[in-house]
mmCIF file of C-alpha atoms in Angstrom:
data_model
loop_
_atom_site.group_PDB
_atom_site.id
_atom_site.type_symbol
_atom_site.label_atom_id
_atom_site.label_comp_id
_atom_site.label_asym_id
_atom_site.label_seq_id
_atom_site.Cartn_x
_atom_site.Cartn_y
_atom_site.Cartn_z
ATOM 1 C CA UNK A 1 19.841 15.729 -9.858
ATOM 2 C CA UNK A 2 19.400 19.151 -8.357
ATOM 3 C CA UNK A 3 21.240 20.183 -5.183
ATOM 4 C CA UNK A 4 19.337 21.565 -2.196
ATOM 5 C CA UNK A 5 21.060 24.929 -2.241
ATOM 6 C CA UNK A 6 20.250 25.375 -5.961
ATOM 7 C CA UNK A 7 16.533 24.744 -5.740
ATOM 8 C CA UNK A 8 14.209 27.543 -4.709
ATOM 9 C CA UNK A 9 10.956 26.554 -6.404
ATOM 10 C CA UNK A 10 9.506 24.187 -8.976
ATOM 11 C CA UNK A 11 9.985 25.177 -12.636
ATOM 12 C CA UNK A 12 8.922 23.655 -15.946
ATOM 13 C CA UNK A 13 12.547 22.813 -16.613
ATOM 14 C CA UNK A 14 12.800 20.888 -13.348
ATOM 15 C CA UNK A 15 9.644 18.949 -14.213
ATOM 16 C CA UNK A 16 11.124 18.167 -17.639
ATOM 17 C CA UNK A 17 14.370 16.878 -16.047
ATOM 18 C CA UNK A 18 12.345 14.717 -13.653
ATOM 19 C CA UNK A 19 10.326 13.271 -16.533
ATOM 20 C CA UNK A 20 13.569 12.254 -18.222
ATOM 21 C CA UNK A 21 14.672 10.595 -15.004
ATOM 22 C CA UNK A 22 11.362 8.662 -14.809
ATOM 23 C CA UNK A 23 11.876 7.435 -18.383
ATOM 24 C CA UNK A 24 15.366 6.192 -17.389
ATOM 25 C CA UNK A 25 13.738 4.389 -14.503
ATOM 26 C CA UNK A 26 11.502 2.658 -17.040
ATOM 27 C CA UNK A 27 8.276 4.024 -15.635
ATOM 28 C CA UNK A 28 5.258 3.536 -17.855
ATOM 29 C CA UNK A 29 4.118 6.307 -20.201
ATOM 30 C CA UNK A 30 0.844 6.637 -18.328
ATOM 31 C CA UNK A 31 2.658 7.052 -14.986
ATOM 32 C CA UNK A 32 5.009 9.693 -16.409
ATOM 33 C CA UNK A 33 2.144 11.623 -17.963
ATOM 34 C CA UNK A 34 0.219 11.531 -14.669
ATOM 35 C CA UNK A 35 3.227 12.753 -12.693
ATOM 36 C CA UNK A 36 3.862 15.615 -15.123
ATOM 37 C CA UNK A 37 0.195 16.608 -14.967
ATOM 38 C CA UNK A 38 0.187 16.637 -11.125
ATOM 39 C CA UNK A 39 3.545 18.432 -10.817
ATOM 40 C CA UNK A 40 2.387 21.098 -13.304
ATOM 41 C CA UNK A 41 -0.624 21.662 -11.039
ATOM 42 C CA UNK A 42 1.735 22.132 -8.112
ATOM 43 C CA UNK A 43 3.904 24.518 -10.133
ATOM 44 C CA UNK A 44 0.842 26.654 -10.991
ATOM 45 C CA UNK A 45 -0.285 26.618 -7.331
ATOM 46 C CA UNK A 46 3.065 27.772 -6.035
ATOM 47 C CA UNK A 47 3.316 30.622 -8.579
ATOM 48 C CA UNK A 48 7.077 30.899 -8.006
ATOM 49 C CA UNK A 49 6.988 30.941 -4.208
ATOM 50 C CA UNK A 50 9.765 29.205 -2.336
ATOM 51 C CA UNK A 51 9.545 25.465 -1.904
ATOM 52 C CA UNK A 52 8.973 24.922 1.821
ATOM 53 C CA UNK A 53 7.236 22.310 3.976
ATOM 54 C CA UNK A 54 4.635 24.905 4.910
ATOM 55 C CA UNK A 55 3.841 25.718 1.271
ATOM 56 C CA UNK A 56 3.500 22.002 0.399
ATOM 57 C CA UNK A 57 1.198 21.376 3.374
ATOM 58 C CA UNK A 58 -0.939 24.263 2.182
ATOM 59 C CA UNK A 59 -1.157 22.603 -1.254
ATOM 60 C CA UNK A 60 -2.198 19.351 0.406
ATOM 61 C CA UNK A 61 -5.001 21.212 2.234
ATOM 62 C CA UNK A 62 -6.003 22.903 -1.030
ATOM 63 C CA UNK A 63 -6.370 19.538 -2.752
ATOM 64 C CA UNK A 64 -8.871 18.340 -0.142
ATOM 65 C CA UNK A 65 -11.334 20.958 -1.393
ATOM 66 C CA UNK A 66 -11.596 19.377 -4.876
ATOM 67 C CA UNK A 67 -10.263 15.805 -4.930
ATOM 68 C CA UNK A 68 -11.059 12.435 -3.404
ATOM 69 C CA UNK A 69 -8.489 11.099 -0.879
ATOM 70 C CA UNK A 70 -7.133 8.438 -3.282
ATOM 71 C CA UNK A 71 -6.622 11.097 -6.003
ATOM 72 C CA UNK A 72 -4.861 13.374 -3.488
ATOM 73 C CA UNK A 73 -2.492 10.622 -2.521
ATOM 74 C CA UNK A 74 -1.468 9.949 -6.113
ATOM 75 C CA UNK A 75 -0.683 13.699 -6.481
ATOM 76 C CA UNK A 76 1.319 13.714 -3.255
ATOM 77 C CA UNK A 77 3.222 10.671 -4.492
ATOM 78 C CA UNK A 78 4.236 12.596 -7.594
ATOM 79 C CA UNK A 79 5.374 15.520 -5.468
ATOM 80 C CA UNK A 80 7.291 13.289 -3.035
ATOM 81 C CA UNK A 81 8.976 11.565 -5.911
ATOM 82 C CA UNK A 82 10.184 14.893 -7.236
ATOM 83 C CA UNK A 83 11.466 15.879 -3.746
ATOM 84 C CA UNK A 84 13.474 12.647 -3.534
ATOM 85 C CA UNK A 85 14.902 13.420 -6.969
ATOM 86 C CA UNK A 86 15.980 16.837 -5.751
ATOM 87 C CA UNK A 87 17.537 15.567 -2.501
ATOM 88 C CA UNK A 88 14.773 17.235 -0.466
ATOM 89 C CA UNK A 89 13.247 14.217 1.298
ATOM 90 C CA UNK A 90 12.840 16.341 4.476
ATOM 91 C CA UNK A 91 10.096 18.294 2.709
ATOM 92 C CA UNK A 92 8.022 15.257 1.808
ATOM 93 C CA UNK A 93 4.401 15.255 2.935
ATOM 94 C CA UNK A 94 2.573 12.253 4.390
ATOM 95 C CA UNK A 95 -0.325 10.817 2.358
ATOM 96 C CA UNK A 96 -3.852 10.876 3.717
ATOM 97 C CA UNK A 97 -4.865 7.846 5.781
ATOM 98 C CA UNK A 98 -7.632 5.956 3.989
ATOM 99 C CA UNK A 99 -9.517 3.185 5.714
ATOM 100 C CA UNK A 100 -9.870 0.241 3.366
ATOM 101 C CA UNK A 101 -13.483 -0.340 2.337
ATOM 102 C CA UNK A 102 -14.869 -3.792 2.900
ATOM 103 C CA UNK A 103 -17.117 -3.540 -0.138
ATOM 104 C CA UNK A 104 -16.875 -2.142 -3.658
ATOM 105 C CA UNK A 105 -19.187 0.594 -4.856
ATOM 106 C CA UNK A 106 -21.813 -1.344 -6.818
ATOM 107 C CA UNK A 107 -22.951 1.828 -8.515
ATOM 108 C CA UNK A 108 -19.518 2.240 -10.190
ATOM 109 C CA UNK A 109 -18.857 -1.382 -11.180
ATOM 110 C CA UNK A 110 -19.751 -2.530 -14.671
ATOM 111 C CA UNK A 111 -22.064 -5.581 -14.632
ATOM 112 C CA UNK A 112 -21.925 -8.458 -17.085
ATOM 113 C CA UNK A 113 -25.315 -7.328 -18.501
ATOM 114 C CA UNK A 114 -24.042 -3.811 -19.090
ATOM 115 C CA UNK A 115 -20.878 -5.204 -20.693
ATOM 116 C CA UNK A 116 -22.983 -7.167 -23.132
ATOM 117 C CA UNK A 117 -25.068 -4.107 -23.970
ATOM 118 C CA UNK A 118 -21.867 -2.130 -24.735
ATOM 119 C CA UNK A 119 -20.750 -4.852 -27.160
ATOM 120 C CA UNK A 120 -24.134 -4.950 -28.838
ATOM 121 C CA UNK A 121 -24.171 -1.146 -29.107
ATOM 122 C CA UNK A 122 -20.767 -1.146 -30.766
ATOM 123 C CA UNK A 123 -21.927 -3.788 -33.235
ATOM 124 C CA UNK A 124 -25.120 -1.906 -34.040
ATOM 125 C CA UNK A 125 -23.016 1.239 -34.571
ATOM 126 C CA UNK A 126 -20.974 -0.682 -37.127
ATOM 127 C CA UNK A 127 -17.811 -0.573 -35.058
ATOM 128 C CA UNK A 128 -16.470 -4.131 -35.144
ATOM 129 C CA UNK A 129 -13.056 -2.941 -33.990
ATOM 130 C CA UNK A 130 -14.456 -1.338 -30.830
ATOM 131 C CA UNK A 131 -16.567 -4.413 -30.089
ATOM 132 C CA UNK A 132 -13.469 -6.573 -30.284
ATOM 133 C CA UNK A 133 -11.314 -4.189 -28.263
ATOM 134 C CA UNK A 134 -13.840 -4.296 -25.427
ATOM 135 C CA UNK A 135 -14.064 -8.105 -25.550
ATOM 136 C CA UNK A 136 -10.283 -8.526 -25.768
ATOM 137 C CA UNK A 137 -9.634 -6.403 -22.635
ATOM 138 C CA UNK A 138 -12.452 -8.017 -20.676
ATOM 139 C CA UNK A 139 -11.642 -11.607 -21.712
ATOM 140 C CA UNK A 140 -7.996 -11.385 -20.842
ATOM 141 C CA UNK A 141 -7.852 -8.877 -17.995
ATOM 142 C CA UNK A 142 -5.058 -6.858 -19.614
ATOM 143 C CA UNK A 143 -4.460 -3.191 -19.010
ATOM 144 C CA UNK A 144 -5.519 -0.887 -21.855
ATOM 145 C CA UNK A 145 -1.839 0.069 -22.271
ATOM 146 C CA UNK A 146 -1.104 -3.639 -22.872
ATOM 147 C CA UNK A 147 -3.483 -3.943 -25.836
ATOM 148 C CA UNK A 148 -0.498 -3.328 -28.167
ATOM 149 C CA UNK A 149 0.840 -6.806 -27.179
ATOM 150 C CA UNK A 150 -2.239 -8.511 -28.674
ATOM 151 C CA UNK A 151 -0.654 -9.099 -32.053
ATOM 152 C CA UNK A 152 -1.242 -11.280 -35.102
ATOM 153 C CA UNK A 153 1.622 -13.448 -33.912
ATOM 154 C CA UNK A 154 0.090 -13.798 -30.463
ATOM 155 C CA UNK A 155 -3.191 -14.898 -31.969
ATOM 156 C CA UNK A 156 -1.450 -17.594 -33.966
ATOM 157 C CA UNK A 157 0.247 -18.978 -30.862
ATOM 158 C CA UNK A 158 -2.704 -18.473 -28.519
ATOM 159 C CA UNK A 159 -0.675 -16.479 -26.013
ATOM 160 C CA UNK A 160 0.535 -12.928 -25.669
ATOM 161 C CA UNK A 161 3.842 -11.961 -24.116
ATOM 162 C CA UNK A 162 3.208 -8.814 -22.015
ATOM 163 C CA UNK A 163 6.027 -6.477 -20.937
ATOM 164 C CA UNK A 164 4.950 -3.677 -18.675
ATOM 165 C CA UNK A 165 6.364 -1.791 -15.636
ATOM 166 C CA UNK A 166 9.599 -3.743 -15.877
ATOM 167 C CA UNK A 167 7.788 -7.091 -15.578
ATOM 168 C CA UNK A 168 7.037 -9.821 -18.061
ATOM 169 C CA UNK A 169 4.131 -12.218 -18.106
ATOM 170 C CA UNK A 170 2.349 -14.551 -20.473
ATOM 171 C CA UNK A 171 -1.381 -14.189 -21.133
ATOM 172 C CA UNK A 172 -3.300 -17.058 -22.699
ATOM 173 C CA UNK A 173 -5.925 -16.034 -25.253
ATOM 174 C CA UNK A 174 -9.245 -17.826 -25.320
ATOM 175 C CA UNK A 175 -9.761 -19.852 -28.479
ATOM 176 C CA UNK A 176 -13.021 -18.129 -29.303
ATOM 177 C CA UNK A 177 -11.322 -14.733 -29.055
ATOM 178 C CA UNK A 178 -8.450 -15.923 -31.322
ATOM 179 C CA UNK A 179 -10.960 -17.019 -33.983
ATOM 180 C CA UNK A 180 -12.763 -13.654 -33.894
ATOM 181 C CA UNK A 181 -9.477 -11.723 -34.144
ATOM 182 C CA UNK A 182 -8.203 -13.889 -36.990
ATOM 183 C CA UNK A 183 -11.364 -13.105 -39.024
ATOM 184 C CA UNK A 184 -10.965 -9.428 -38.196
ATOM 185 C CA UNK A 185 -7.331 -9.383 -39.360
ATOM 186 C CA UNK A 186 -8.290 -11.247 -42.545
ATOM 187 C CA UNK A 187 -10.827 -8.499 -43.346
ATOM 188 C CA UNK A 188 -8.157 -5.888 -42.568
ATOM 189 C CA UNK A 189 -5.661 -7.743 -44.800
ATOM 190 C CA UNK A 190 -2.983 -7.750 -42.116
ATOM 191 C CA UNK A 191 -0.820 -10.655 -41.005
ATOM 192 C CA UNK A 192 1.681 -9.054 -38.581
ATOM 193 C CA UNK A 193 1.872 -6.529 -35.807
ATOM 194 C CA UNK A 194 -0.727 -5.159 -33.313
ATOM 195 C CA UNK A 195 -4.290 -6.201 -34.039
ATOM 196 C CA UNK A 196 -5.858 -2.877 -33.110
ATOM 197 C CA UNK A 197 -4.330 0.109 -34.873
ATOM 198 C CA UNK A 198 -5.298 3.598 -36.044
ATOM 199 C CA UNK A 199 -5.691 4.586 -39.676
ATOM 200 C CA UNK A 200 -1.995 5.503 -39.717
ATOM 201 C CA UNK A 201 -1.031 2.001 -38.422
ATOM 202 C CA UNK A 202 -0.139 3.027 -34.855
ATOM 203 C CA UNK A 203 -1.511 0.972 -31.913
ATOM 204 C CA UNK A 204 -4.671 2.408 -30.396
ATOM 205 C CA UNK A 205 -4.002 4.393 -27.236
ATOM 206 C CA UNK A 206 -5.958 4.911 -24.078
ATOM 207 C CA UNK A 207 -7.620 8.176 -25.243
ATOM 208 C CA UNK A 208 -8.824 6.606 -28.536
ATOM 209 C CA UNK A 209 -10.467 3.747 -26.678
ATOM 210 C CA UNK A 210 -11.883 5.864 -23.840
ATOM 211 C CA UNK A 211 -13.546 8.313 -26.274
ATOM 212 C CA UNK A 212 -15.068 5.540 -28.408
ATOM 213 C CA UNK A 213 -16.415 3.656 -25.352
ATOM 214 C CA UNK A 214 -17.975 6.823 -23.918
ATOM 215 C CA UNK A 215 -19.843 7.321 -27.202
ATOM 216 C CA UNK A 216 -21.682 4.021 -26.574
ATOM 217 C CA UNK A 217 -23.168 4.990 -23.199
ATOM 218 C CA UNK A 218 -26.516 6.380 -24.353
ATOM 219 C CA UNK A 219 -27.384 3.670 -26.880
ATOM 220 C CA UNK A 220 -26.192 0.916 -24.497
ATOM 221 C CA UNK A 221 -28.109 2.486 -21.571
ATOM 222 C CA UNK A 222 -25.063 2.395 -19.303
ATOM 223 C CA UNK A 223 -24.071 5.207 -16.915
ATOM 224 C CA UNK A 224 -21.012 7.074 -18.290
ATOM 225 C CA UNK A 225 -19.104 6.821 -14.962
ATOM 226 C CA UNK A 226 -19.079 3.030 -15.384
ATOM 227 C CA UNK A 227 -17.683 3.069 -18.899
ATOM 228 C CA UNK A 228 -13.920 3.156 -19.082
ATOM 229 C CA UNK A 229 -11.337 0.464 -20.045
ATOM 230 C CA UNK A 230 -10.120 -0.285 -16.500
ATOM 231 C CA UNK A 231 -13.653 -1.324 -15.473
ATOM 232 C CA UNK A 232 -13.390 -4.154 -18.045
ATOM 233 C CA UNK A 233 -10.305 -5.396 -16.186
ATOM 234 C CA UNK A 234 -12.280 -5.287 -12.929
ATOM 235 C CA UNK A 235 -15.109 -7.311 -14.496
ATOM 236 C CA UNK A 236 -12.630 -9.930 -15.669
ATOM 237 C CA UNK A 237 -11.137 -10.140 -12.152
ATOM 238 C CA UNK A 238 -14.493 -10.549 -10.424
ATOM 239 C CA UNK A 239 -15.664 -13.158 -12.918
ATOM 240 C CA UNK A 240 -12.440 -15.160 -12.722
ATOM 241 C CA UNK A 241 -12.403 -15.068 -8.909
ATOM 242 C CA UNK A 242 -16.048 -16.176 -8.736
ATOM 243 C CA UNK A 243 -15.135 -19.261 -10.768
ATOM 244 C CA UNK A 244 -11.715 -20.125 -9.406
ATOM 245 C CA UNK A 245 -11.349 -18.490 -5.906
ATOM 246 C CA UNK A 246 -7.596 -18.357 -6.540
ATOM 247 C CA UNK A 247 -6.360 -14.905 -5.561
ATOM 248 C CA UNK A 248 -2.651 -15.637 -6.078
ATOM 249 C CA UNK A 249 -3.187 -16.977 -9.598
ATOM 250 C CA UNK A 250 -5.404 -13.991 -10.451
ATOM 251 C CA UNK A 251 -2.654 -11.654 -9.220
ATOM 252 C CA UNK A 252 -0.238 -13.306 -11.657
ATOM 253 C CA UNK A 253 -2.701 -12.981 -14.526
ATOM 254 C CA UNK A 254 -3.309 -9.298 -13.813
ATOM 255 C CA UNK A 255 0.379 -8.545 -13.345
ATOM 256 C CA UNK A 256 0.048 -7.434 -9.703
ATOM 257 C CA UNK A 257 3.095 -7.583 -7.443
ATOM 258 C CA UNK A 258 0.963 -7.368 -4.346
ATOM 259 C CA UNK A 259 -2.033 -9.675 -3.820
ATOM 260 C CA UNK A 260 -3.660 -6.903 -1.730
ATOM 261 C CA UNK A 261 -4.090 -4.927 -4.952
ATOM 262 C CA UNK A 262 -5.861 -7.909 -6.520
ATOM 263 C CA UNK A 263 -8.130 -8.172 -3.457
ATOM 264 C CA UNK A 264 -9.485 -4.698 -4.236
ATOM 265 C CA UNK A 265 -10.483 -5.896 -7.712
ATOM 266 C CA UNK A 266 -12.451 -8.831 -6.294
ATOM 267 C CA UNK A 267 -14.382 -7.031 -3.578
ATOM 268 C CA UNK A 268 -18.068 -7.703 -3.791
ATOM 269 C CA UNK A 269 -20.633 -4.962 -3.442
ATOM 270 C CA UNK A 270 -22.554 -4.377 -0.246
ATOM 271 C CA UNK A 271 -25.760 -5.459 -1.963
ATOM 272 C CA UNK A 272 -24.249 -8.848 -2.920
ATOM 273 C CA UNK A 273 -22.959 -9.335 0.614
ATOM 274 C CA UNK A 274 -26.434 -8.528 2.051
ATOM 275 C CA UNK A 275 -28.008 -11.160 -0.176
ATOM 276 C CA UNK A 276 -25.463 -13.741 0.958
ATOM 277 C CA UNK A 277 -26.192 -12.968 4.581
ATOM 278 C CA UNK A 278 -29.882 -13.542 3.954
ATOM 279 C CA UNK A 279 -29.167 -16.928 2.386
ATOM 280 C CA UNK A 280 -27.133 -18.210 5.343
ATOM 281 C CA UNK A 281 -30.405 -19.061 7.058
ATOM 282 C CA UNK A 282 -29.257 -18.956 10.681
ATOM 283 C CA UNK A 283 -32.293 -17.071 11.994
ATOM 284 C CA UNK A 284 -34.471 -19.885 13.322
ATOM 285 C CA UNK A 285 -37.415 -18.343 15.219
#
């Protein structure tokens, strides 16, 4: 860890040291990559100038010109984490205050009908693997980074053991999904390991899946901003909550430590809420 009197500005070497520290803290690969990306942006902004509270506040103001408040706060979190690492907590900058929305943005949420069109588009394109990837994420609610835990062994037992962010949970796999994946593995002539792999045998990563899903947008007639793996997780959460109304259980399934995070996933759109208000029928005259 750097000492206060040794640190004048942010350098690539300091970012590298911090990334090693994050690995030792068992942060996820995605989190580490995001922090490195954001801290590199800060490094380029500072251009070697001294690390001061004034300079960091200027960066915060600079971010408001190009980023949404939620994105700014994740970038500030990366910066504040680095400052803690360096023993410079006094320089930390407060995140933006964001009023929690009561409703989700219906224009950004993937609908069940659009989800079905994506699957059909993948099948028509001859991409059975992509069709099954989409269905596996949406039918289980897993993170795209957790797809590697869907293995041949998990399919045989009907449950996947997920280890992520220092936590462990068991995900039950629907029988219909298991049957589809067994057929897929039989065609692939594989009996062990991750179900979804690249040509070299490595588990598919986020960028592979993101790129392939985006390629389906036009033929599936779905807006590109709706098509990304995490939206499949949101669709699972909304569908599950509609059936069960059990927020605590859903939090366990999704691997959330805080049920308030899960509540965000289950927010209905303003349009749905308006329809419900119309159905209440309490206007008499």
